[in-house]
Coordinates of C-alpha atoms in Angstrom, one line a residue:
Chain A
X877 CA 0.0 0.0 0.0
X878 CA 1.4 3.4 -1.0
X879 CA 0.4 5.3 2.1
X880 CA 2.5 8.4 1.4
X881 CA 0.3 9.1 -1.6
X882 CA -3.0 8.8 0.0
X883 CA -5.2 11.7 0.8
X884 CA -5.9 12.7 4.4
X885 CA -9.5 11.4 4.2
X886 CA -8.3 8.0 2.8
X887 CA -5.9 7.6 5.7
X888 CA -8.5 8.8 8.2
X889 CA -10.7 5.9 7.1
X890 CA -7.9 3.5 7.5
X891 CA -7.2 4.8 11.0
X892 CA -10.9 4.7 11.9
X893 CA -11.3 1.1 10.7
X894 CA -8.1 0.1 12.5
X895 CA -6.5 -1.1 9.3
X896 CA -3.4 0.9 10.4
X897 CA -2.4 2.7 13.5
X898 CA -0.9 6.2 13.6
X899 CA 2.3 4.8 15.1
X900 CA 2.7 2.4 12.2
X901 CA 1.9 5.2 9.7
X902 CA 4.3 7.6 11.5
X903 CA 7.1 5.0 11.6
X904 CA 6.7 4.3 7.9
X905 CA 6.7 8.0 7.2
X906 CA 9.8 8.7 9.3
X907 CA 11.6 5.8 7.7
X908 CA 10.7 7.0 4.2
X909 CA 11.9 10.5 5.2
X910 CA 15.2 9.3 6.5
X911 CA 15.7 7.2 3.3
X912 CA 14.5 9.6 0.6
X913 CA 15.1 13.0 2.0
X914 CA 18.9 12.9 1.6
X915 CA 18.1 13.1 -2.2
X916 CA 15.9 16.2 -2.0
X917 CA 16.8 17.8 1.4
X918 CA 13.3 19.1 2.2
X919 CA 13.7 18.8 6.0
X920 CA 15.9 20.9 8.2
X921 CA 14.9 18.9 11.3
X922 CA 13.1 15.6 11.5
X923 CA 11.3 15.3 14.8
X924 CA 11.3 11.5 15.3
X925 CA 10.7 11.4 19.1
X926 CA 8.0 14.0 19.1
X927 CA 6.3 12.4 16.1
X928 CA 6.1 9.0 17.7
X929 CA 4.8 10.5 21.0
X930 CA 2.1 12.4 19.1
X931 CA 1.2 9.3 17.2
X932 CA 0.9 7.3 20.4
X933 CA -1.5 9.9 21.7
X934 CA -3.5 9.9 18.5
X935 CA -3.8 6.1 18.7
X936 CA -5.1 6.5 22.2
X937 CA -7.8 8.9 21.0
X938 CA -8.7 6.5 18.2
X939 CA -8.9 3.6 20.5
X940 CA -11.1 5.4 23.0
X941 CA -13.1 7.1 20.2
X942 CA -12.5 10.5 21.9
X943 CA -11.4 13.8 20.4
X944 CA -11.1 12.4 16.9
X945 CA -10.7 15.0 14.2
X946 CA -10.0 14.5 10.4
X947 CA -6.4 15.1 11.2
X948 CA -6.0 12.8 14.1
X949 CA -2.8 10.7 13.6
X950 CA -2.0 12.2 10.2
X951 CA 1.7 13.0 9.6
X952 CA 2.5 16.5 8.5
X953 CA 5.5 18.8 7.9
X954 CA 5.8 22.4 8.7
X955 CA 7.8 25.3 7.3
X956 CA 10.6 26.2 9.6
X957 CA 9.4 29.8 10.2
X958 CA 6.5 28.6 12.4
X959 CA 7.4 28.4 16.1
X960 CA 7.4 25.0 17.8
X961 CA 8.1 24.8 21.5
X962 CA 11.2 22.6 22.2
X963 CA 11.9 22.1 18.4
X964 CA 14.4 24.3 16.8
X965 CA 12.9 26.9 14.4
X966 CA 15.5 28.3 12.1
X967 CA 13.9 30.2 9.2
X968 CA 16.8 28.5 7.4
X969 CA 19.0 31.3 8.7
X970 CA 22.4 31.1 10.4
X971 CA 21.1 33.7 12.9
X972 CA 18.5 31.2 14.2
X973 CA 20.4 28.0 13.6
X974 CA 20.2 26.9 17.2
X975 CA 17.1 28.8 18.3
X976 CA 14.6 26.7 20.2
X977 CA 11.4 28.6 20.8
X978 CA 9.8 28.6 24.3
X979 CA 6.3 28.7 22.9
X980 CA 4.2 27.4 20.1
X981 CA 2.6 29.3 17.3
X982 CA -1.2 29.3 17.4
X983 CA -1.2 27.1 14.3
X984 CA 1.2 24.7 15.9
X985 CA -1.2 24.4 18.9
X986 CA -4.2 24.0 16.7
X987 CA -2.6 21.2 14.8
X988 CA -1.4 19.5 18.0
X989 CA -4.9 19.8 19.5
X990 CA -6.4 18.3 16.4
X991 CA -4.1 15.3 16.9
X992 CA -1.8 15.8 13.8
X993 CA 1.7 14.3 14.0
X994 CA 4.6 16.6 13.3
X995 CA 7.3 14.8 11.2
X996 CA 9.6 17.7 10.9
X997 CA 10.4 21.3 9.9
X998 CA 11.1 22.1 6.3
X999 CA 13.7 24.1 4.4
X1000 CA 12.9 27.5 3.0
X1001 CA 14.6 30.6 1.6
X1002 CA 16.1 32.4 4.5
X1003 CA 13.3 34.3 6.3
X1004 CA 11.1 33.6 3.3
X1005 CA 13.2 35.8 1.0
X1006 CA 13.5 34.0 -2.2
X1007 CA 11.7 32.0 -5.0
X1008 CA 13.8 28.9 -5.2
X1009 CA 14.8 27.8 -1.7
X1010 CA 18.4 28.5 -2.8
X1011 CA 18.6 31.3 -0.2
X1012 CA 18.5 28.7 2.6
X1013 CA 21.7 29.2 4.7
X1014 CA 21.9 25.4 5.1
X1015 CA 21.4 23.6 1.8
X1016 CA 19.4 23.6 -1.4
X1017 CA 16.2 21.6 -1.7
X1018 CA 15.8 19.7 -5.0
X1019 CA 12.6 19.3 -6.9
X1020 CA 11.4 15.7 -6.6
X1021 CA 10.4 15.8 -10.3
X1022 CA 13.9 16.6 -11.4
X1023 CA 16.7 16.8 -8.9
X1024 CA 18.5 19.4 -11.0
X1025 CA 15.6 21.8 -10.6
X1026 CA 14.5 24.1 -7.8
X1027 CA 11.3 23.3 -5.8
X1028 CA 10.3 26.9 -5.9
X1029 CA 10.2 29.2 -2.8
X1030 CA 10.1 30.2 -0.3
X1031 CA 8.2 27.2 1.1
X1032 CA 10.2 24.9 -1.1
X1033 CA 10.9 22.2 1.5
X1034 CA 7.2 22.0 2.5
X1035 CA 6.2 21.5 -1.2
X1036 CA 9.0 19.0 -1.9
X1037 CA 8.3 16.9 1.2
X1038 CA 4.6 16.8 0.2
X1039 CA 5.4 16.0 -3.4
X1040 CA 7.9 13.2 -2.5
X1041 CA 5.4 11.6 0.0
X1042 CA 7.4 12.4 3.1
X1043 CA 4.3 13.7 4.9
X1044 CA 0.5 13.7 4.2
X1045 CA 0.1 17.4 4.3
X1046 CA 2.4 20.3 5.0
X1047 CA 2.0 23.8 6.3
X1048 CA 3.7 26.6 4.3
X1049 CA 3.6 30.4 4.6
X1050 CA 2.8 32.7 1.7
X1051 CA 4.0 36.3 1.7
X1052 CA 4.0 36.7 -2.1
X1053 CA 3.4 33.3 -3.6
X1054 CA 5.5 31.3 -1.2
X1055 CA 2.9 28.5 -0.9
X1056 CA 1.5 28.7 -4.4
X1057 CA 4.7 28.9 -6.4
X1058 CA 6.4 25.8 -4.9
X1059 CA 3.1 24.0 -4.9
X1060 CA 2.9 24.7 -8.7
X1061 CA 6.5 23.6 -9.2
X1062 CA 6.1 20.4 -7.2
X1063 CA 2.6 19.3 -8.3
X1064 CA 0.8 19.8 -5.1
X1065 CA -2.3 21.8 -4.1
X1066 CA -1.8 24.8 -1.9
X1067 CA -3.7 27.8 -0.7
X1068 CA -2.9 31.3 0.4
X1069 CA -5.9 32.1 2.5
X1070 CA -7.5 35.6 2.9
X1071 CA -5.2 37.8 5.0
X1072 CA -6.4 37.6 8.6
X1073 CA -8.0 34.2 8.3
X1074 CA -5.1 32.2 10.0
X1075 CA -3.3 33.5 13.0
X1076 CA 0.2 34.7 12.5
X1077 CA 1.0 34.4 16.2
X1078 CA 4.3 32.6 16.5
X1079 CA 5.0 32.9 12.8
X1080 CA 8.4 34.6 12.4
X1081 CA 7.4 37.7 10.5
X1082 CA 8.6 38.7 7.1
X1083 CA 6.0 41.2 6.0
X1084 CA 3.3 41.5 8.6
X1085 CA 0.7 43.0 6.3
X1086 CA 1.2 40.2 3.7
X1087 CA 2.1 37.0 5.6
X1088 CA -0.5 34.2 5.4
X1089 CA 0.0 30.6 6.7
X1090 CA -1.5 28.1 4.4
X1091 CA -1.6 24.3 3.8
X1092 CA -0.2 22.1 1.0
X1093 CA -2.0 18.9 0.2
X1094 CA -2.8 16.2 -2.4
X1095 CA -6.0 17.9 -3.4
X1096 CA -8.5 20.7 -2.8
X1097 CA -10.6 18.6 -0.5
X1098 CA -7.7 18.0 1.9
X1099 CA -6.7 21.6 1.6
X1100 CA -10.2 22.6 2.8
X1101 CA -9.9 20.2 5.7
X1102 CA -6.6 21.5 6.9
X1103 CA -7.5 25.1 6.5
X1104 CA -10.7 24.5 8.6
X1105 CA -8.4 23.3 11.4
X1106 CA -5.9 26.2 11.4
X1107 CA -8.2 29.1 10.6
X1108 CA -9.9 31.3 13.1
X1109 CA -9.8 34.3 15.4
X1110 CA -6.9 34.5 17.8
X1111 CA -6.6 36.9 20.7
X1112 CA -2.9 37.0 20.1
X1113 CA -3.2 38.3 16.6
X1114 CA -5.4 41.3 16.3
X1115 CA -5.5 41.1 12.5
X1116 CA -7.4 37.8 12.5
X1117 CA -11.1 38.1 11.7
X1118 CA -13.5 37.6 14.6
X1119 CA -15.8 35.5 12.4
X1120 CA -16.8 31.9 12.6
X1121 CA -14.7 29.6 10.3
X1122 CA -17.0 28.1 7.7
X1123 CA -17.0 24.4 6.9
X1124 CA -14.8 24.7 3.9
X1125 CA -15.7 21.3 2.6
X1126 CA -19.4 22.2 2.5
X1127 CA -19.7 23.3 -1.1
X1128 CA -17.3 20.7 -2.4
X1129 CA -19.1 18.5 -4.8
X1130 CA -21.8 21.0 -5.6
X1131 CA -22.2 21.8 -9.3
X1132 CA -20.2 24.8 -10.6
X1133 CA -22.5 25.2 -13.5
X1134 CA -23.3 28.8 -14.1
X1135 CA -20.5 30.1 -11.9
X1136 CA -18.2 32.6 -13.6
X1137 CA -14.5 32.6 -14.2
X1138 CA -12.6 35.8 -15.0
X1139 CA -9.4 35.5 -17.1
X1140 CA -7.2 38.5 -16.3
X1141 CA -5.9 39.5 -19.8
X1142 CA -2.8 41.1 -18.3
X1143 CA -1.6 37.7 -17.1
X1144 CA -1.6 36.3 -20.6
X1145 CA 1.2 38.2 -22.2
X1146 CA 4.6 37.4 -23.7
X1147 CA 7.1 35.5 -21.5
X1148 CA 4.9 32.6 -20.6
X1149 CA 6.2 29.2 -21.4
X1150 CA 4.2 27.6 -24.3
X1151 CA 3.4 24.5 -22.3
X1152 CA 2.2 26.5 -19.4
X1153 CA -0.1 28.5 -21.6
X1154 CA -1.6 25.5 -23.3
X1155 CA -2.2 23.8 -19.9
X1156 CA -4.1 26.8 -18.7
X1157 CA -6.1 27.0 -21.9
X1158 CA -7.0 23.4 -21.5
X1159 CA -8.1 24.0 -17.9
X1160 CA -10.3 26.8 -19.1
X1161 CA -11.9 24.4 -21.6
X1162 CA -12.5 21.9 -18.8
X1163 CA -14.4 24.5 -16.8
X1164 CA -16.4 25.5 -19.9
X1165 CA -17.4 21.8 -20.3
X1166 CA -18.6 21.9 -16.7
X1167 CA -20.9 24.8 -17.6
X1168 CA -18.9 27.6 -16.1
X1169 CA -19.1 31.0 -17.8
X1170 CA -15.7 32.3 -18.8
X1171 CA -15.0 35.9 -19.5
X1172 CA -12.1 38.2 -19.9
X1173 CA -11.4 40.7 -17.1
X1174 CA -8.8 43.4 -16.6
X1175 CA -6.4 44.0 -13.7
X1176 CA -5.0 47.1 -15.2
X1177 CA -2.3 47.7 -12.6
X1178 CA -0.8 44.3 -12.9
X1179 CA 2.6 45.4 -14.1
X1180 CA 3.1 47.5 -11.0
X1181 CA 2.4 44.6 -8.6
X1182 CA 5.9 43.4 -8.5
X1183 CA 7.6 46.8 -7.6
X1184 CA 4.8 47.5 -5.1
X1185 CA 5.2 44.1 -3.5
X1186 CA 9.0 44.2 -3.3
X1187 CA 9.2 47.8 -2.0
X1188 CA 6.7 47.1 0.8
X1189 CA 8.4 43.8 1.5
X1190 CA 11.8 45.5 1.8
X1191 CA 10.4 48.2 4.1
X1192 CA 8.5 45.9 6.4
X1193 CA 11.2 43.3 6.5
X1194 CA 13.9 45.8 7.4
X1195 CA 11.8 46.7 10.4
X1196 CA 10.7 43.2 11.3
X1197 CA 14.2 41.8 11.2
X1198 CA 15.5 44.4 13.6
X1199 CA 14.8 42.0 16.4
X1200 CA 17.7 39.8 15.4
X1201 CA 20.3 41.6 17.3
X1202 CA 22.3 39.0 19.1
X1203 CA 21.3 40.1 22.6
X1204 CA 18.1 38.2 23.6
X1205 CA 18.1 35.0 21.4
X1206 CA 19.7 33.5 18.4
X1207 CA 23.2 33.9 17.2
X1208 CA 25.4 36.3 19.1
X1209 CA 28.8 37.4 17.8
X1210 CA 30.4 39.4 20.5
X1211 CA 34.1 39.0 19.7
X1212 CA 35.9 41.8 21.4
X1213 CA 32.7 43.8 21.3
X1214 CA 33.4 47.1 23.1
X1215 CA 29.7 48.1 23.1
X1216 CA 26.3 46.7 22.2
X1217 CA 26.5 48.3 18.7
X1218 CA 29.5 46.0 17.9
X1219 CA 27.3 43.0 18.8
X1220 CA 24.6 44.2 16.4
X1221 CA 27.0 44.8 13.6
X1222 CA 28.9 41.6 13.9
X1223 CA 25.9 39.3 14.6
X1224 CA 23.9 40.6 11.7
X1225 CA 26.9 40.5 9.4
X1226 CA 27.6 36.9 10.3
X1227 CA 24.1 35.7 10.7
X1228 CA 22.3 37.1 7.6
X1229 CA 22.8 35.8 4.1
X1230 CA 23.2 38.2 1.1
X1231 CA 19.6 38.3 0.0
X1232 CA 18.5 39.3 3.6
X1233 CA 21.2 41.9 3.7
X1234 CA 20.1 43.3 0.3
X1235 CA 16.4 43.5 1.3
X1236 CA 16.8 45.1 4.7
X1237 CA 19.2 47.7 3.3
X1238 CA 16.9 48.5 0.4
X1239 CA 14.1 48.7 2.9
X1240 CA 15.9 51.2 5.0
X1241 CA 16.7 53.1 1.8
X1242 CA 13.0 53.2 0.7
X1243 CA 12.0 54.4 4.2
X1244 CA 14.7 56.9 4.7
X1245 CA 14.3 60.7 4.6
X1246 CA 14.1 62.0 1.1
X1247 CA 13.0 58.7 -0.4
X1248 CA 10.0 57.8 1.8
X1249 CA 7.5 59.6 -0.4
X1250 CA 9.0 58.4 -3.7
X1251 CA 9.1 54.8 -2.7
X1252 CA 7.3 53.6 0.4
X1253 CA 4.4 56.0 0.3
X1254 CA 4.1 55.7 -3.5
X1255 CA 4.0 51.9 -3.2
X1256 CA 1.2 52.1 -0.6
X1257 CA -0.8 54.3 -2.9
X1258 CA -0.4 52.0 -5.9
X1259 CA -1.3 49.1 -3.5
X1260 CA -4.7 50.8 -3.1
X1261 CA -5.1 50.7 -6.9
X1262 CA -4.1 47.0 -6.9
X1263 CA -6.8 46.2 -4.3
X1264 CA -9.4 48.1 -6.4
X1265 CA -8.4 46.1 -9.4
X1266 CA -9.2 42.9 -7.7
X1267 CA -12.4 44.3 -6.1
X1268 CA -13.7 45.5 -9.4
X1269 CA -12.7 42.3 -11.4
X1270 CA -14.2 40.0 -8.7
X1271 CA -17.4 42.0 -8.5
X1272 CA -18.3 40.7 -12.0
X1273 CA -17.1 37.1 -11.6
X1274 CA -16.8 34.4 -9.0
X1275 CA -13.1 33.7 -9.3
X1276 CA -10.1 34.6 -11.4
X1277 CA -8.0 32.0 -13.1
X1278 CA -4.4 32.4 -14.0
X1279 CA -1.1 30.5 -14.2
X1280 CA 0.8 30.2 -10.9
X1281 CA 4.1 30.8 -12.7
X1282 CA 5.1 31.9 -16.2
X1283 CA 7.4 28.8 -16.4
X1284 CA 7.9 25.4 -14.8
X1285 CA 10.6 24.9 -12.3
X1286 CA 13.9 26.3 -13.4
X1287 CA 17.4 24.8 -12.9
X1288 CA 19.3 25.1 -9.6
X1289 CA 21.7 28.0 -10.0
X1290 CA 19.9 29.4 -13.1
X1291 CA 18.8 32.6 -11.5
X1292 CA 21.0 33.1 -8.5
X1293 CA 23.4 35.6 -10.0
X1294 CA 20.8 38.2 -10.8
X1295 CA 18.4 39.1 -8.0
X1296 CA 16.0 41.0 -10.3
X1297 CA 15.7 38.1 -12.6
X1298 CA 14.7 35.9 -9.6
X1299 CA 12.1 38.5 -8.5
X1300 CA 10.4 38.3 -11.9
X1301 CA 9.5 34.6 -11.5
X1302 CA 6.9 35.8 -8.9
X1303 CA 5.0 37.9 -11.4
X1304 CA 1.7 36.1 -11.2
X1305 CA 1.6 35.4 -7.5
X1306 CA 2.6 38.6 -5.8
X1307 CA -0.4 40.8 -6.5
X1308 CA -2.8 38.9 -4.3
X1309 CA -0.8 39.6 -1.1
X1310 CA -0.9 43.4 -1.1
X1311 CA -4.6 43.0 -1.9
X1312 CA -5.2 40.3 0.8
X1313 CA -7.4 38.1 -1.4
X1314 CA -7.2 34.2 -1.2
X1315 CA -5.7 32.1 -4.0
X1316 CA -5.5 28.4 -4.5
X1317 CA -2.9 26.7 -6.7
X1318 CA -3.7 23.4 -8.3
X1319 CA -1.8 21.0 -10.5
X1320 CA -2.8 21.6 -14.1
X1321 CA -0.7 19.5 -16.3
X1322 CA 2.9 19.2 -17.5
X1323 CA 5.3 21.1 -19.7
X1324 CA 8.5 19.4 -20.7
X1325 CA 7.7 16.8 -18.1
X1326 CA 7.6 19.3 -15.3
X1327 CA 4.4 20.3 -13.4
X1328 CA 2.4 23.3 -14.3
X1329 CA 0.4 25.2 -11.6
X1330 CA -2.8 27.1 -12.1
X1331 CA -4.2 29.5 -9.5
X1332 CA -7.8 30.4 -8.7
X1333 CA -8.1 33.8 -7.0
X1334 CA -11.2 34.5 -5.0
X1335 CA -13.0 37.3 -3.1
X1336 CA -12.1 38.2 0.4
X1337 CA -13.1 35.3 2.8
X1338 CA -14.5 33.3 -0.1
X1339 CA -12.2 30.3 0.2
X1340 CA -15.3 28.1 -0.1
X1341 CA -15.7 28.9 -3.8
X1342 CA -12.0 28.3 -4.4
X1343 CA -12.3 24.8 -2.9
X1344 CA -15.6 24.0 -4.7
X1345 CA -14.2 25.1 -8.1
X1346 CA -10.8 23.6 -7.5
X1347 CA -12.4 20.3 -6.5
X1348 CA -14.6 20.3 -9.6
X1349 CA -11.5 20.5 -11.7
X1350 CA -9.8 17.7 -9.8
X1351 CA -12.9 15.5 -10.5
X1352 CA -12.3 16.0 -14.2
X1353 CA -8.5 15.7 -14.3
X1354 CA -5.9 13.5 -12.5
X1355 CA -2.9 15.8 -12.6
X1356 CA -3.0 16.1 -8.9
X1357 CA -2.6 12.3 -8.6
X1358 CA 0.6 12.2 -10.6
X1359 CA 3.7 11.6 -8.5
X1360 CA 7.4 11.9 -9.1
X1361 CA 9.3 8.6 -9.3
X1362 CA 11.7 9.0 -6.4
Chain B
X393 CA 15.4 58.5 -14.4
X394 CA 18.7 56.7 -13.8
X395 CA 19.7 56.7 -10.3
X396 CA 22.9 55.1 -9.0
X397 CA 23.4 54.1 -5.4
X398 CA 27.0 54.7 -4.6
X399 CA 29.0 52.8 -2.1
X400 CA 28.7 55.6 0.5
X401 CA 24.9 55.3 0.3
X402 CA 25.2 51.6 0.7
X403 CA 27.4 52.0 3.8
X404 CA 25.0 54.6 5.2
X405 CA 21.9 52.3 4.9
X406 CA 24.0 49.4 6.3
X407 CA 24.6 51.5 9.4
X408 CA 20.9 52.3 9.6
X409 CA 20.0 48.6 9.7
X410 CA 23.0 47.8 12.0
X411 CA 24.8 45.6 9.5
X412 CA 28.6 45.4 9.3
X413 CA 29.8 45.4 5.7
X414 CA 33.1 45.5 4.0
X415 CA 34.2 47.8 1.1
X416 CA 33.9 44.9 -1.4
X417 CA 30.4 44.1 -0.2
X418 CA 29.4 47.7 -0.5
X419 CA 30.8 47.7 -4.1
X420 CA 28.8 44.6 -5.0
X421 CA 25.5 45.8 -3.4
X422 CA 25.9 49.2 -5.0
X423 CA 25.6 47.7 -8.5
X424 CA 22.7 45.5 -7.6
X425 CA 20.8 48.2 -5.8
X426 CA 21.0 50.6 -8.7
X427 CA 19.3 48.1 -11.1
X428 CA 16.6 47.2 -8.6
X429 CA 15.8 50.8 -7.7
X430 CA 15.7 51.7 -11.3
X431 CA 13.1 48.9 -11.8
X432 CA 11.1 50.4 -9.0
X433 CA 11.0 53.8 -10.7
X434 CA 8.4 52.4 -13.0
X435 CA 5.9 53.3 -10.3
X436 CA 6.4 57.0 -11.3
X437 CA 4.3 56.3 -14.3
X438 CA 1.2 55.7 -12.1
X439 CA -1.0 58.7 -11.4
X440 CA -1.7 58.5 -7.7
X441 CA -3.2 62.0 -7.3
X442 CA -5.9 61.8 -4.7
X443 CA -5.2 58.1 -4.0
X444 CA -5.2 57.2 -0.3
X445 CA -2.3 55.0 0.7
X446 CA -3.2 51.6 1.9
X447 CA -2.9 51.3 5.6
X448 CA -4.8 48.2 6.5
X449 CA -5.8 44.9 4.8
X450 CA -9.1 43.9 6.2
X451 CA -9.8 44.7 9.8
X452 CA -9.8 48.4 10.4
X453 CA -11.1 48.4 13.9
X454 CA -9.6 48.9 17.3
X455 CA -9.5 45.9 19.5
X456 CA -9.6 46.6 23.2
X457 CA -9.5 44.3 26.2
X458 CA -9.2 44.6 29.9
X459 CA -5.6 45.1 31.1
X460 CA -5.5 42.1 33.4
X461 CA -2.4 40.3 34.6
X462 CA -2.2 36.7 33.4
X463 CA 0.4 34.0 33.8
X464 CA 3.1 34.2 31.1
X465 CA 6.5 32.7 30.4
X466 CA 8.7 32.6 33.5
X467 CA 11.7 34.8 33.6
X468 CA 13.9 31.7 33.8
X469 CA 12.3 30.3 30.7
X470 CA 12.5 33.6 28.8
X471 CA 16.2 33.9 29.6
X472 CA 17.0 30.4 28.3
X473 CA 17.7 31.7 24.9
X474 CA 19.6 34.8 26.0
X475 CA 23.3 34.6 24.9
X476 CA 24.2 36.2 28.2
X477 CA 22.1 36.7 31.3
X478 CA 22.9 37.7 34.9
X479 CA 20.7 38.2 37.9
X480 CA 17.5 37.7 35.9
X481 CA 18.4 40.1 33.2
X482 CA 19.7 40.0 29.7
X483 CA 23.3 41.1 29.8
X484 CA 25.0 43.2 27.1
X485 CA 28.1 45.4 26.9
X486 CA 28.1 49.1 27.4
X487 CA 25.2 50.8 25.7
X488 CA 26.1 54.4 26.4
X489 CA 29.7 55.5 25.7
X490 CA 32.0 56.1 28.7
X491 CA 33.8 59.1 27.3

């Protein structure tokens, strides 16, 4: 039985009917992770002992028939920027290499309360800054579909672990495509929920006004199940909505006939790989066959999304990363330090990689006297226009459909020498974060044997339509069931 | 508008973000920054007259609560991650100059 490839609900049935125990499943998953992960390096830390302890507890619940949730006993992986008490949380940075949090993120607590089993913490671009996982201070993660290619970023480890069957779902974090882009590159389903739907408490912040924690799974149904568990109001995060969490699986299976899809014309321009474009066109035809109405819409400020996104990211990151100063936690380089400033300068110089240095310096530049109006303030104004674009487009249709990336996964090392070239690979995913809207990435075919991702973008708080429409597609296609041979 | 960011500017912003950098690094970053900033200048094309800058994403409401003392992390636990601690405090070298 190929357990790693099963969906959460399939495993849930096996657990309920006692065909397998969570301990057996967890042991098999850990063994597979230890065996296969050296090829792809998706995990920074594998939490054997904790996993087995959580699995034993899950088996107790299953035996007693108490506190059983859809995630009870299910192995998962989590991006290493989400705090786990007693388990080191590195953000794939030298500055947090040995940092062991004293508290759990709200998401960590919710998953533990639901009985899920943490297999390990996954590799990422340092502090989420990157689109290929190559900015990890530790090692590169390889794409399970082609080990010479990147898995995408920044949640590259979480996507690769999911794709290679080293967990049954994973938790990523999306600041500007960091769940969707690697999900697309690795052939998994992933969602960036509406900003404020999932608590950021205990998430190590990159851009506080963009950051969204979101799951990666085998299919849209599982994605709805996991999001239902982690979403909700949190007294420790004042930006979370104080609204009940809907049952995200509720509309799954309902007909999508008569619902409308908008195709943003600005997303279908030169630069898109031919195989990506044909896959997306094929997906549109699939939806037409299901009776959905497809019409062209416009997001006129699309070309400004990338500069807006990066300017605001640099600015917020330069402020958020000020806390890594070598005095309270994390790396501290105090060689012959004559004052505290020396500790700051040395620690941050040693502890941060080049991309982090670039971004926090550019952030300080964009915020500094004389440039604030031209860069930071200008970007916040154009952000208002980006949000209006989405509001207007989504007032006429139920969802927007677009490719997740203009290309399939690129080669390791292909874009590392030119930061700007790397930024451009995010072109279709970044606009949603300044606007706050949710977006679901789904496997949509292959181009030159590498996975193609398609994203559905929805209205604020309308994840339900994304799951319904995403699931309808996955009933008609089996791209999401394709697995890499690894 | 072409705008170059010279090495002195790079060193200045490095100081602002408390980052030690060498001359060679400043040189390297200077070239990269100039091309990135030039790309950002595309925003100048956008007419933002009378456009209010975005300041929140979704929840524009104040959230208030009673200011009640609740149990939190113990001091000992908090200091577990501190590189240097003494007498229940985080310890650092001189903050204010002696001269």
